[in-house]
Structure formats: C-alpha cells, structure tokens
Short mmCIF file of C-alpha atoms in Angstrom, two decimals:
data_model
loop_
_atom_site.label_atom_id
_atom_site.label_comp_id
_atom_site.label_asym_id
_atom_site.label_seq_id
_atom_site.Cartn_x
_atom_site.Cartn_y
_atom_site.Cartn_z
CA UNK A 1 35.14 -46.40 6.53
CA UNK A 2 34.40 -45.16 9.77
CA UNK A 3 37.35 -42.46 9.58
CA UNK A 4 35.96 -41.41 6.35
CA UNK A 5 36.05 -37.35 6.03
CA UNK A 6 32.42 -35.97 6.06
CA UNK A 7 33.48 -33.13 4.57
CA UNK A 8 34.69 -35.64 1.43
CA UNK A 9 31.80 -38.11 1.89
CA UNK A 10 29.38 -34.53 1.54
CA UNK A 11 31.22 -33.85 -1.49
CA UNK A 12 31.11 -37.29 -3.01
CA UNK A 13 27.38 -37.36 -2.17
CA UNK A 14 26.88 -34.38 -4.55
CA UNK A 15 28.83 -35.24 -7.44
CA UNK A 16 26.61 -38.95 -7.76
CA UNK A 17 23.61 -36.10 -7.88
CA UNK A 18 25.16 -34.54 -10.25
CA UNK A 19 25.90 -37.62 -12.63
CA UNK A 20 28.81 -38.99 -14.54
CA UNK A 21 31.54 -36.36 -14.63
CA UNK A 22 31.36 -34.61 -18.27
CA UNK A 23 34.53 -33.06 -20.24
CA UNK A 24 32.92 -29.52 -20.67
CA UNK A 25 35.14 -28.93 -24.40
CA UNK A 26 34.19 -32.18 -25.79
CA UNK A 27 30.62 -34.56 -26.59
CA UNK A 28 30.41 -37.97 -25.40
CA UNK A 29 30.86 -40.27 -28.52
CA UNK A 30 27.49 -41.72 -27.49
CA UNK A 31 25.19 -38.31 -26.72
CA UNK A 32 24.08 -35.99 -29.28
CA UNK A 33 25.49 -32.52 -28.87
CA UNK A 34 21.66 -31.73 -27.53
CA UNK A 35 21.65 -34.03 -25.01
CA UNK A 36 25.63 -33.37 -23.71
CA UNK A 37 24.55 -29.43 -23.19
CA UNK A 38 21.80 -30.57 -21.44
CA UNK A 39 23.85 -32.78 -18.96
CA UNK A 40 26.51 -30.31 -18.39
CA UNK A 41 23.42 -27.46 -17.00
CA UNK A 42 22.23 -30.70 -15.20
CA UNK A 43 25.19 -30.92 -13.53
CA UNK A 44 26.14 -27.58 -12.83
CA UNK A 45 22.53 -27.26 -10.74
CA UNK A 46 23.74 -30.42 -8.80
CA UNK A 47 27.13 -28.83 -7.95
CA UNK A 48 26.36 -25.12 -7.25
CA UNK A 49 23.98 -24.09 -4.65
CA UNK A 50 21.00 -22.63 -5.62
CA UNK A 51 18.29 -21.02 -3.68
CA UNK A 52 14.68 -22.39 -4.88
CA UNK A 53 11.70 -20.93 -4.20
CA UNK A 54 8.41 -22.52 -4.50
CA UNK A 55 5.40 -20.89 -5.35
CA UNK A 56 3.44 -19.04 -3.27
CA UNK A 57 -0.02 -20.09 -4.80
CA UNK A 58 -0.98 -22.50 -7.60
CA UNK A 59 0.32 -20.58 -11.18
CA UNK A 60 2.76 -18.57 -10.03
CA UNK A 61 6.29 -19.09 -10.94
CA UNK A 62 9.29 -20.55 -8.99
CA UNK A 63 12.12 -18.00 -7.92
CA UNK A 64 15.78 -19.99 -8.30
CA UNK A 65 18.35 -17.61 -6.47
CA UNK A 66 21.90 -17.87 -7.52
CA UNK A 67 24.46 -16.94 -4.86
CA UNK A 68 27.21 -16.47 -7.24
CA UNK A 69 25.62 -14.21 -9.41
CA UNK A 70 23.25 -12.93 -7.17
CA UNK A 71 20.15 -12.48 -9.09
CA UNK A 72 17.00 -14.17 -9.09
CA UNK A 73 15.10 -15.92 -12.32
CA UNK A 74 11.25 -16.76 -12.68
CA UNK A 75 10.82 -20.28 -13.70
CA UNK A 76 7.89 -21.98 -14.93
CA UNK A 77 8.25 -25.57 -14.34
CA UNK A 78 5.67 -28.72 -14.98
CA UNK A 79 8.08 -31.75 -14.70
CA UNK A 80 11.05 -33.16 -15.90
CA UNK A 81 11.75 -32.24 -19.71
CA UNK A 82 7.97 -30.88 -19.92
CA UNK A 83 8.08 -28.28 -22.83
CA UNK A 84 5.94 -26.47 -21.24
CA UNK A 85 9.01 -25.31 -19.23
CA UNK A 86 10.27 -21.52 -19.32
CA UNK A 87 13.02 -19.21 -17.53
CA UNK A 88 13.98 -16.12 -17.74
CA UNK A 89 17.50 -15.77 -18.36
CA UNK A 90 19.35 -15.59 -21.65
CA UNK A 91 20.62 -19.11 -21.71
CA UNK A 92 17.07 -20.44 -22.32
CA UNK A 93 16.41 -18.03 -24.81
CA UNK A 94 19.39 -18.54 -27.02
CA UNK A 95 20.47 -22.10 -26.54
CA UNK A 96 17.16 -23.61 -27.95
CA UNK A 97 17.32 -26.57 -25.22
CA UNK A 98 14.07 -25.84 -23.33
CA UNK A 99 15.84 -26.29 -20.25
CA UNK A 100 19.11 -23.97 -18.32
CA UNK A 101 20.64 -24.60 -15.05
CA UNK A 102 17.96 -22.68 -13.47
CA UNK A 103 15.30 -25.30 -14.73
CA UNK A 104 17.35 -27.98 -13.40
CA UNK A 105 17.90 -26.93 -9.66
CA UNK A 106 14.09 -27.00 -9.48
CA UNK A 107 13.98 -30.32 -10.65
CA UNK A 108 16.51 -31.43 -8.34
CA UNK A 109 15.62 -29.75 -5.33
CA UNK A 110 15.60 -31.27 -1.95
CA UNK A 111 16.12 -34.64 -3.41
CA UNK A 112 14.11 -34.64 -6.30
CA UNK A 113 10.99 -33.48 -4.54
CA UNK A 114 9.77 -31.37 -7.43
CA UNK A 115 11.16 -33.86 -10.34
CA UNK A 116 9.22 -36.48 -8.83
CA UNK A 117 5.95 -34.15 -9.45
CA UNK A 118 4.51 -33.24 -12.96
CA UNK A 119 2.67 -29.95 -12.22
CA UNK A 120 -0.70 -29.05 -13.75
CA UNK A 121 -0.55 -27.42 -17.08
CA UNK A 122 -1.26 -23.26 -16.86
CA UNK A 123 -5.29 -22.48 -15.94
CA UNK A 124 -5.12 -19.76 -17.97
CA UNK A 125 -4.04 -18.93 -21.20
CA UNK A 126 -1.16 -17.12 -22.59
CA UNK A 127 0.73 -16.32 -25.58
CA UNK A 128 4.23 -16.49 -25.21
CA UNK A 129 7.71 -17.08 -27.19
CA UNK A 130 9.12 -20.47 -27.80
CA UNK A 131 12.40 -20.16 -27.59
CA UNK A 132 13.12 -23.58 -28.70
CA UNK A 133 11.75 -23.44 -32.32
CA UNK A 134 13.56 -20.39 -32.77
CA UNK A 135 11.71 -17.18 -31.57
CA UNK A 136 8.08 -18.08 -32.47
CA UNK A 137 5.10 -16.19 -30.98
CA UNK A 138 2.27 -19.03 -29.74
CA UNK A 139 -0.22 -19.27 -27.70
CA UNK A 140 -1.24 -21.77 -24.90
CA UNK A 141 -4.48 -22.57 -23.96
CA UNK A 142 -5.60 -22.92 -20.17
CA UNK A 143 -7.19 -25.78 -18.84
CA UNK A 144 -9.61 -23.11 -17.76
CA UNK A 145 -10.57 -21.07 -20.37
CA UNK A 146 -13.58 -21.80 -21.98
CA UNK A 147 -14.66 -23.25 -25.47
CA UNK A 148 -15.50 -19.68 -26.54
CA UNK A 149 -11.65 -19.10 -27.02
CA UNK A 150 -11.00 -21.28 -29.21
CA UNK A 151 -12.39 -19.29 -32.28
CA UNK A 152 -10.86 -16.29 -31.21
CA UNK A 153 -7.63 -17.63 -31.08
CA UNK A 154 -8.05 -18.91 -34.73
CA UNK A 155 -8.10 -15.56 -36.06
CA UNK A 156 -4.22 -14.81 -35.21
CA UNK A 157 -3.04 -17.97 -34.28
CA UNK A 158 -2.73 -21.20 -36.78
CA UNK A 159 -3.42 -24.93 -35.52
CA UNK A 160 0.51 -25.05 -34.16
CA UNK A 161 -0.38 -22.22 -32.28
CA UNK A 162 1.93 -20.10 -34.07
CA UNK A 163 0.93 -16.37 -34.68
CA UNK A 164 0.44 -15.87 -38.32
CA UNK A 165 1.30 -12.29 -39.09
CA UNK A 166 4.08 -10.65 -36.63
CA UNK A 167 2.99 -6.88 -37.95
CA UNK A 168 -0.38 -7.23 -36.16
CA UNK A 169 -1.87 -5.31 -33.33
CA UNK A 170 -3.08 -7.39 -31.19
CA UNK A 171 -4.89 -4.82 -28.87
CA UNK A 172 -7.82 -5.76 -29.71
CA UNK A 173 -7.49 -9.73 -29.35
CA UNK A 174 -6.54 -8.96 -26.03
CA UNK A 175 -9.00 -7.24 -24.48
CA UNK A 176 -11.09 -9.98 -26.08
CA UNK A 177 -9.13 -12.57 -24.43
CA UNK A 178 -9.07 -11.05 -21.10
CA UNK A 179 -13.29 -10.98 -21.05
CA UNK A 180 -13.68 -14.38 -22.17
CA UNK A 181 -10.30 -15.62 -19.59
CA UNK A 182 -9.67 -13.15 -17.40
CA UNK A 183 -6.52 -14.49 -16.59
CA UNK A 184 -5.18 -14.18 -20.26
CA UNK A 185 -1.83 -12.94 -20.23
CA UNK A 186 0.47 -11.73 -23.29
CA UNK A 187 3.71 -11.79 -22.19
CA UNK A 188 6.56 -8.74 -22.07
CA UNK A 189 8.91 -11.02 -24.80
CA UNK A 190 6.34 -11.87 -26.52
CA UNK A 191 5.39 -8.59 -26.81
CA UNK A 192 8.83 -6.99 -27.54
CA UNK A 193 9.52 -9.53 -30.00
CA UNK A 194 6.37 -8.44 -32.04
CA UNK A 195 7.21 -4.92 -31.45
CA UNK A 196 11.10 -5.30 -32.59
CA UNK A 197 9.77 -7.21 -35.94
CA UNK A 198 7.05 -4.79 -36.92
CA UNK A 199 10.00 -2.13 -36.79
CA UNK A 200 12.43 -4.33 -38.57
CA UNK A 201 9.74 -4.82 -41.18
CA UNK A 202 9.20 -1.24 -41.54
CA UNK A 203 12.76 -0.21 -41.85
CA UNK A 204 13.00 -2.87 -44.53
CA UNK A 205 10.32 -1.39 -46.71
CA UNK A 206 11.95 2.30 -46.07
CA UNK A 207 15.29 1.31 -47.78
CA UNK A 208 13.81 -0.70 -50.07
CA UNK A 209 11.06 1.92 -51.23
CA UNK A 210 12.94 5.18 -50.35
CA UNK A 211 16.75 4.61 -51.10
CA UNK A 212 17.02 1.16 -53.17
CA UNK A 213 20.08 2.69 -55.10
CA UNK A 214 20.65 6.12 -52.90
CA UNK A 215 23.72 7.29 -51.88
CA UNK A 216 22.30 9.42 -49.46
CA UNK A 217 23.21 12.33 -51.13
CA UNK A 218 22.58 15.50 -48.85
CA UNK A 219 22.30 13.06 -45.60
CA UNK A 220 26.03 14.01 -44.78
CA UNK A 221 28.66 16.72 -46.10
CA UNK A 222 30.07 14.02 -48.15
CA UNK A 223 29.04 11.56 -51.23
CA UNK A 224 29.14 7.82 -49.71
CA UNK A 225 31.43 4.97 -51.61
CA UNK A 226 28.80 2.54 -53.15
CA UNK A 227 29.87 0.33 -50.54
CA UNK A 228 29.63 2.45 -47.97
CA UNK A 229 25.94 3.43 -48.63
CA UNK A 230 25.34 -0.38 -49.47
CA UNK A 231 26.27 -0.68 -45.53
CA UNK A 232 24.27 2.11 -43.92
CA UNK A 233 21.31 0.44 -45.97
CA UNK A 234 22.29 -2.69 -44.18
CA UNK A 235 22.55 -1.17 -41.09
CA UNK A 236 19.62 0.30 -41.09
CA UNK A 237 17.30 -2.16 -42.05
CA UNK A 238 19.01 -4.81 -39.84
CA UNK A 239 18.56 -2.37 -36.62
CA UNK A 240 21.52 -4.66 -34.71
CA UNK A 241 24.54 -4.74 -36.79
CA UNK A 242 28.49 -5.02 -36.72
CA UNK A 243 30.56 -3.57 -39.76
CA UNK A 244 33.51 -5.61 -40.33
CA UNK A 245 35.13 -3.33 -42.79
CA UNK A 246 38.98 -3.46 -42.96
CA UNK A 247 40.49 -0.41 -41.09
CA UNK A 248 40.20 2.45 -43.01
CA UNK A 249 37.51 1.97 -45.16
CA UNK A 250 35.01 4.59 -43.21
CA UNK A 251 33.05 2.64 -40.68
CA UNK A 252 32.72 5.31 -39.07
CA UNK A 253 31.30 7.51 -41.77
CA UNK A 254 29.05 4.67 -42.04
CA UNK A 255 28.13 4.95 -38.83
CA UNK A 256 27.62 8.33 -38.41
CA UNK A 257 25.28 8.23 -41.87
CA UNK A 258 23.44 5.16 -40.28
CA UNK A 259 22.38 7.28 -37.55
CA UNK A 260 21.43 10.31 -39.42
CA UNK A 261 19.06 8.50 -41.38
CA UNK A 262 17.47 6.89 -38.36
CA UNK A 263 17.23 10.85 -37.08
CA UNK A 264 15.61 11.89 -40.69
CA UNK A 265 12.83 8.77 -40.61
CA UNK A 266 11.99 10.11 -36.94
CA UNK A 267 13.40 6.99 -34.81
CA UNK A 268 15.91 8.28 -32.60
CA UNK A 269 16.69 11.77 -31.43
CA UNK A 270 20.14 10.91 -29.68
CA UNK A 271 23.11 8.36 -30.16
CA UNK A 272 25.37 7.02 -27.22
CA UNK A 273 29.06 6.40 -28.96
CA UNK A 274 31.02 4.20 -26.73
CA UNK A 275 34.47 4.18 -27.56
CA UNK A 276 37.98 4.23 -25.84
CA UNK A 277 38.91 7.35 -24.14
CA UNK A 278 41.95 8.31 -27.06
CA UNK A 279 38.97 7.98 -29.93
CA UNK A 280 36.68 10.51 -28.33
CA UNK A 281 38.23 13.51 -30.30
CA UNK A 282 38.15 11.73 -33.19
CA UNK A 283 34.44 10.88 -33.17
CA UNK A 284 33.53 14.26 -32.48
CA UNK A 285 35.97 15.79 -35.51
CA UNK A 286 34.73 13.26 -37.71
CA UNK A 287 31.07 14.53 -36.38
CA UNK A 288 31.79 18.19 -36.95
CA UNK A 289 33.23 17.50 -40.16
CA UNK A 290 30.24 15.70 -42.04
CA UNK A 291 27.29 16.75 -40.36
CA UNK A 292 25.62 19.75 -38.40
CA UNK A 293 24.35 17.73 -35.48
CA UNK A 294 25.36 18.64 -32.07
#
C-alpha cells in the first residue's frame, strides 16, 4: 500500500465521490429513468472540475465555472433536491429534472460543504418559470414580503401559483409588487416566455380569422398547392417550425410565402436564409421569381 500511485489513489478518491460507475446508454434495472439522468449529471460534477463560486451576499446566486466549456452559469441553490433549485443553462430547462451538472458541483463542493447546508428560502418574491412542470409561469413568495401581497398575487396567480392567463400585461402588477416588496423581481424567462405566447396566440387567431381556407392568393407570383398553403398556415402560427416535405414538393416556396406573410402582418422586416454556399443562387432565383422583395 505504501507504493500506491497518488496520482491513482487521487483518481480513485474521485470516482467513490462520484458514486457507482453508470452505463451512460442504458437505465439501471432498479432506477427509474428520472432518477438514472439524475445520477449520471451527479457524476459528471464529481468527475469534471468545476469552478464554484459562492455568493457574495445573502440572495444572490452561485457562479459554477466550467473549464471545458468556459462559460459561467447562475445557480440558485437551497439544498440537496430542494425544488426551489434553478440554473441557467439549457439542460435544466429542457430535461424537466430540477437539477443539471451545474446544480450538482454546488452541492458537492469542497466535500459536501454546501450539500450539508439547506439555504434559506428567497426574502423576496419572484415570479419565475418552472421548468420542471413543463414551462409554467409561478410565482414565489418571500419570506419577507408582507401579508399585503398576498391579495395581489391572487389576481394573476391561482393557489398553485400558476399564472392564469399568459396574454396578460403584467406592467401594472409589477409596479404594484415592487411598492409593497421592493425586492420583487419578474424574471427575463419568465418574461420572454409570456412575451413568445402572447405572439403565438396572436398569430393563431390571424390564420384562423384572416386565411382559414386562403391560398394566399396575391401573397406571391404564384397560386399555392392546398398543401402548400396548409403549411405556411402552419408555419406561421407555430412561429418555430421544420417542413419535412419530400424533396421537391416546394419547401421553399413555402418558405418564402411564410415569410411574406409575416412581412404583410408587420412582424419582420428582414429574413436571414442560411443555406450551403451551392444553394445561394437558387434561393435568390426562386426569390426573384415569386416575389418583388429585395
């Protein structure tokens, strides 16, 4: 033992941090698929090397630094598996765990120092997105806000804490918020996510009010196939779409009407076509050829 490597013994030390090894292609007959993803971002935190950051004053966040990537991520954390949990990168807010590798290095950092501590719950309120339940705008009180909240937030928020109508305009809730909790803060996703539905929603209603059976006749210098126009009305409403047509079935006509009609309802006033280098000329003829946009 005493001619043991230290080199080895360091890298023995971290794999027992890091638990059990895990097949990453296939689920433990005795974890739930939940529980195996979690484990695998538990163990990549214990093998990689991350920088963590504590906070500089009670409330604000913790910075985890990734030397591979090289980017930094805000993380809210209050314990082990708390839900109250939150990062910023896009594995927390599309694998509906409530935890990432980022989450994890702060809970195992320096030994456990910060697992071992359950942090006080947010003074001050916020509204948010939980990612978890599947994009949901809520709001969470603070231990510090006062009583007088609590009717306020019933008028856009139910007893989940789920906002009840994702077209409203909140402006005004929040400058009530902020005088009764100065502190109140409505996050940027939270935000974004209300602004991205209220234009979904209104898209929606233009096809459906506007050009329910159109062929968008005078949109292009063509007449659309019912199934093309059935696919710019999908496009359009949908805002992010892909068009799996077979090849030669006019996606790109498609394409080219979808964005005219976002042009005529006054939402964009210029398109970026990425494409490969031999299509360019093609684009442009196929531009030139059905409409008189430069």
């Amino acid at each position: 033992m005493a001619s043991q490597n230290p080199k080895n013994s360091r890298r023995k030390g971290k794999s027992s941090s890091a638990g059990p090894k895990l097949n990453v292609n296939r689920c433990p007959d005795d974890m739930s698929l939940e529980d195996w993803q979690r484990a695998l971002r538990r163990h990549i935190a214990a093998k990689e090397t991350f920088g963590v950051q504590s906070p500089a004053s009670e409330g604000d966040p913790f910075i985890v630094h990734s030397p591979k990537s090289g980017r930094s991520y805000r993380v809210e954390y209050f314990g082990a598996a708390s839900p109250l949990n939150r990062c910023e990168c896009m594995d927390f807010k599309t694998s509906r765990l409530g935890t990432c590798k980022h989450i994890e290095a702060v809970s195992l950092d320096k030994g456990g120092r910060h697992a071992r501590r359950d942090y006080a719950a947010p003074a001050h309120t916020s509204v948010y997105v939980d990612y978890v339940d599947g994009r949901k705008v809520k709001i969470r009180r603070g231990t510090a806000a006062p009583d007088a909240i609590i009717p306020l937030i019933s008028t856009l928020f139910d007893d989940d804490g789920v906002i009840r109508d994702m077209e409203t305009d909140p402006s005004g809730f929040i400058r009530e918020a902020r005088r009764l909790d100065p502190g109140f803060e409505w996050e940027t996703d939270a935000m974004n996510l209300l602004i991205e539905t209220r234009d979904r929603c209104r898209r929606r209603r233009i096809i459906a009010g506007k050009y329910a059976g159109s062929y968008f006749d005078g949109l292009l210098r063509t007449t659309l196939h019912p199934y093309q126009a059935d696919g710019v009305r999908f496009a359009f409403a949908g805002g992010r779409t892909i068009n799996a047509d077979e090849m030669g079935l006019g996606k790109t006509v498609q394409a080219i009407a979808t964005a005219e009609l976002l042009r005529r309802e006054g939402m964009i006033e210029s398109v970026i076509i990425i494409c490969p280098t031999s299509l360019k000329y093609q684009w442009l003829a196929e531009i030139r050829r059905f409409t008189d946009s430069p």
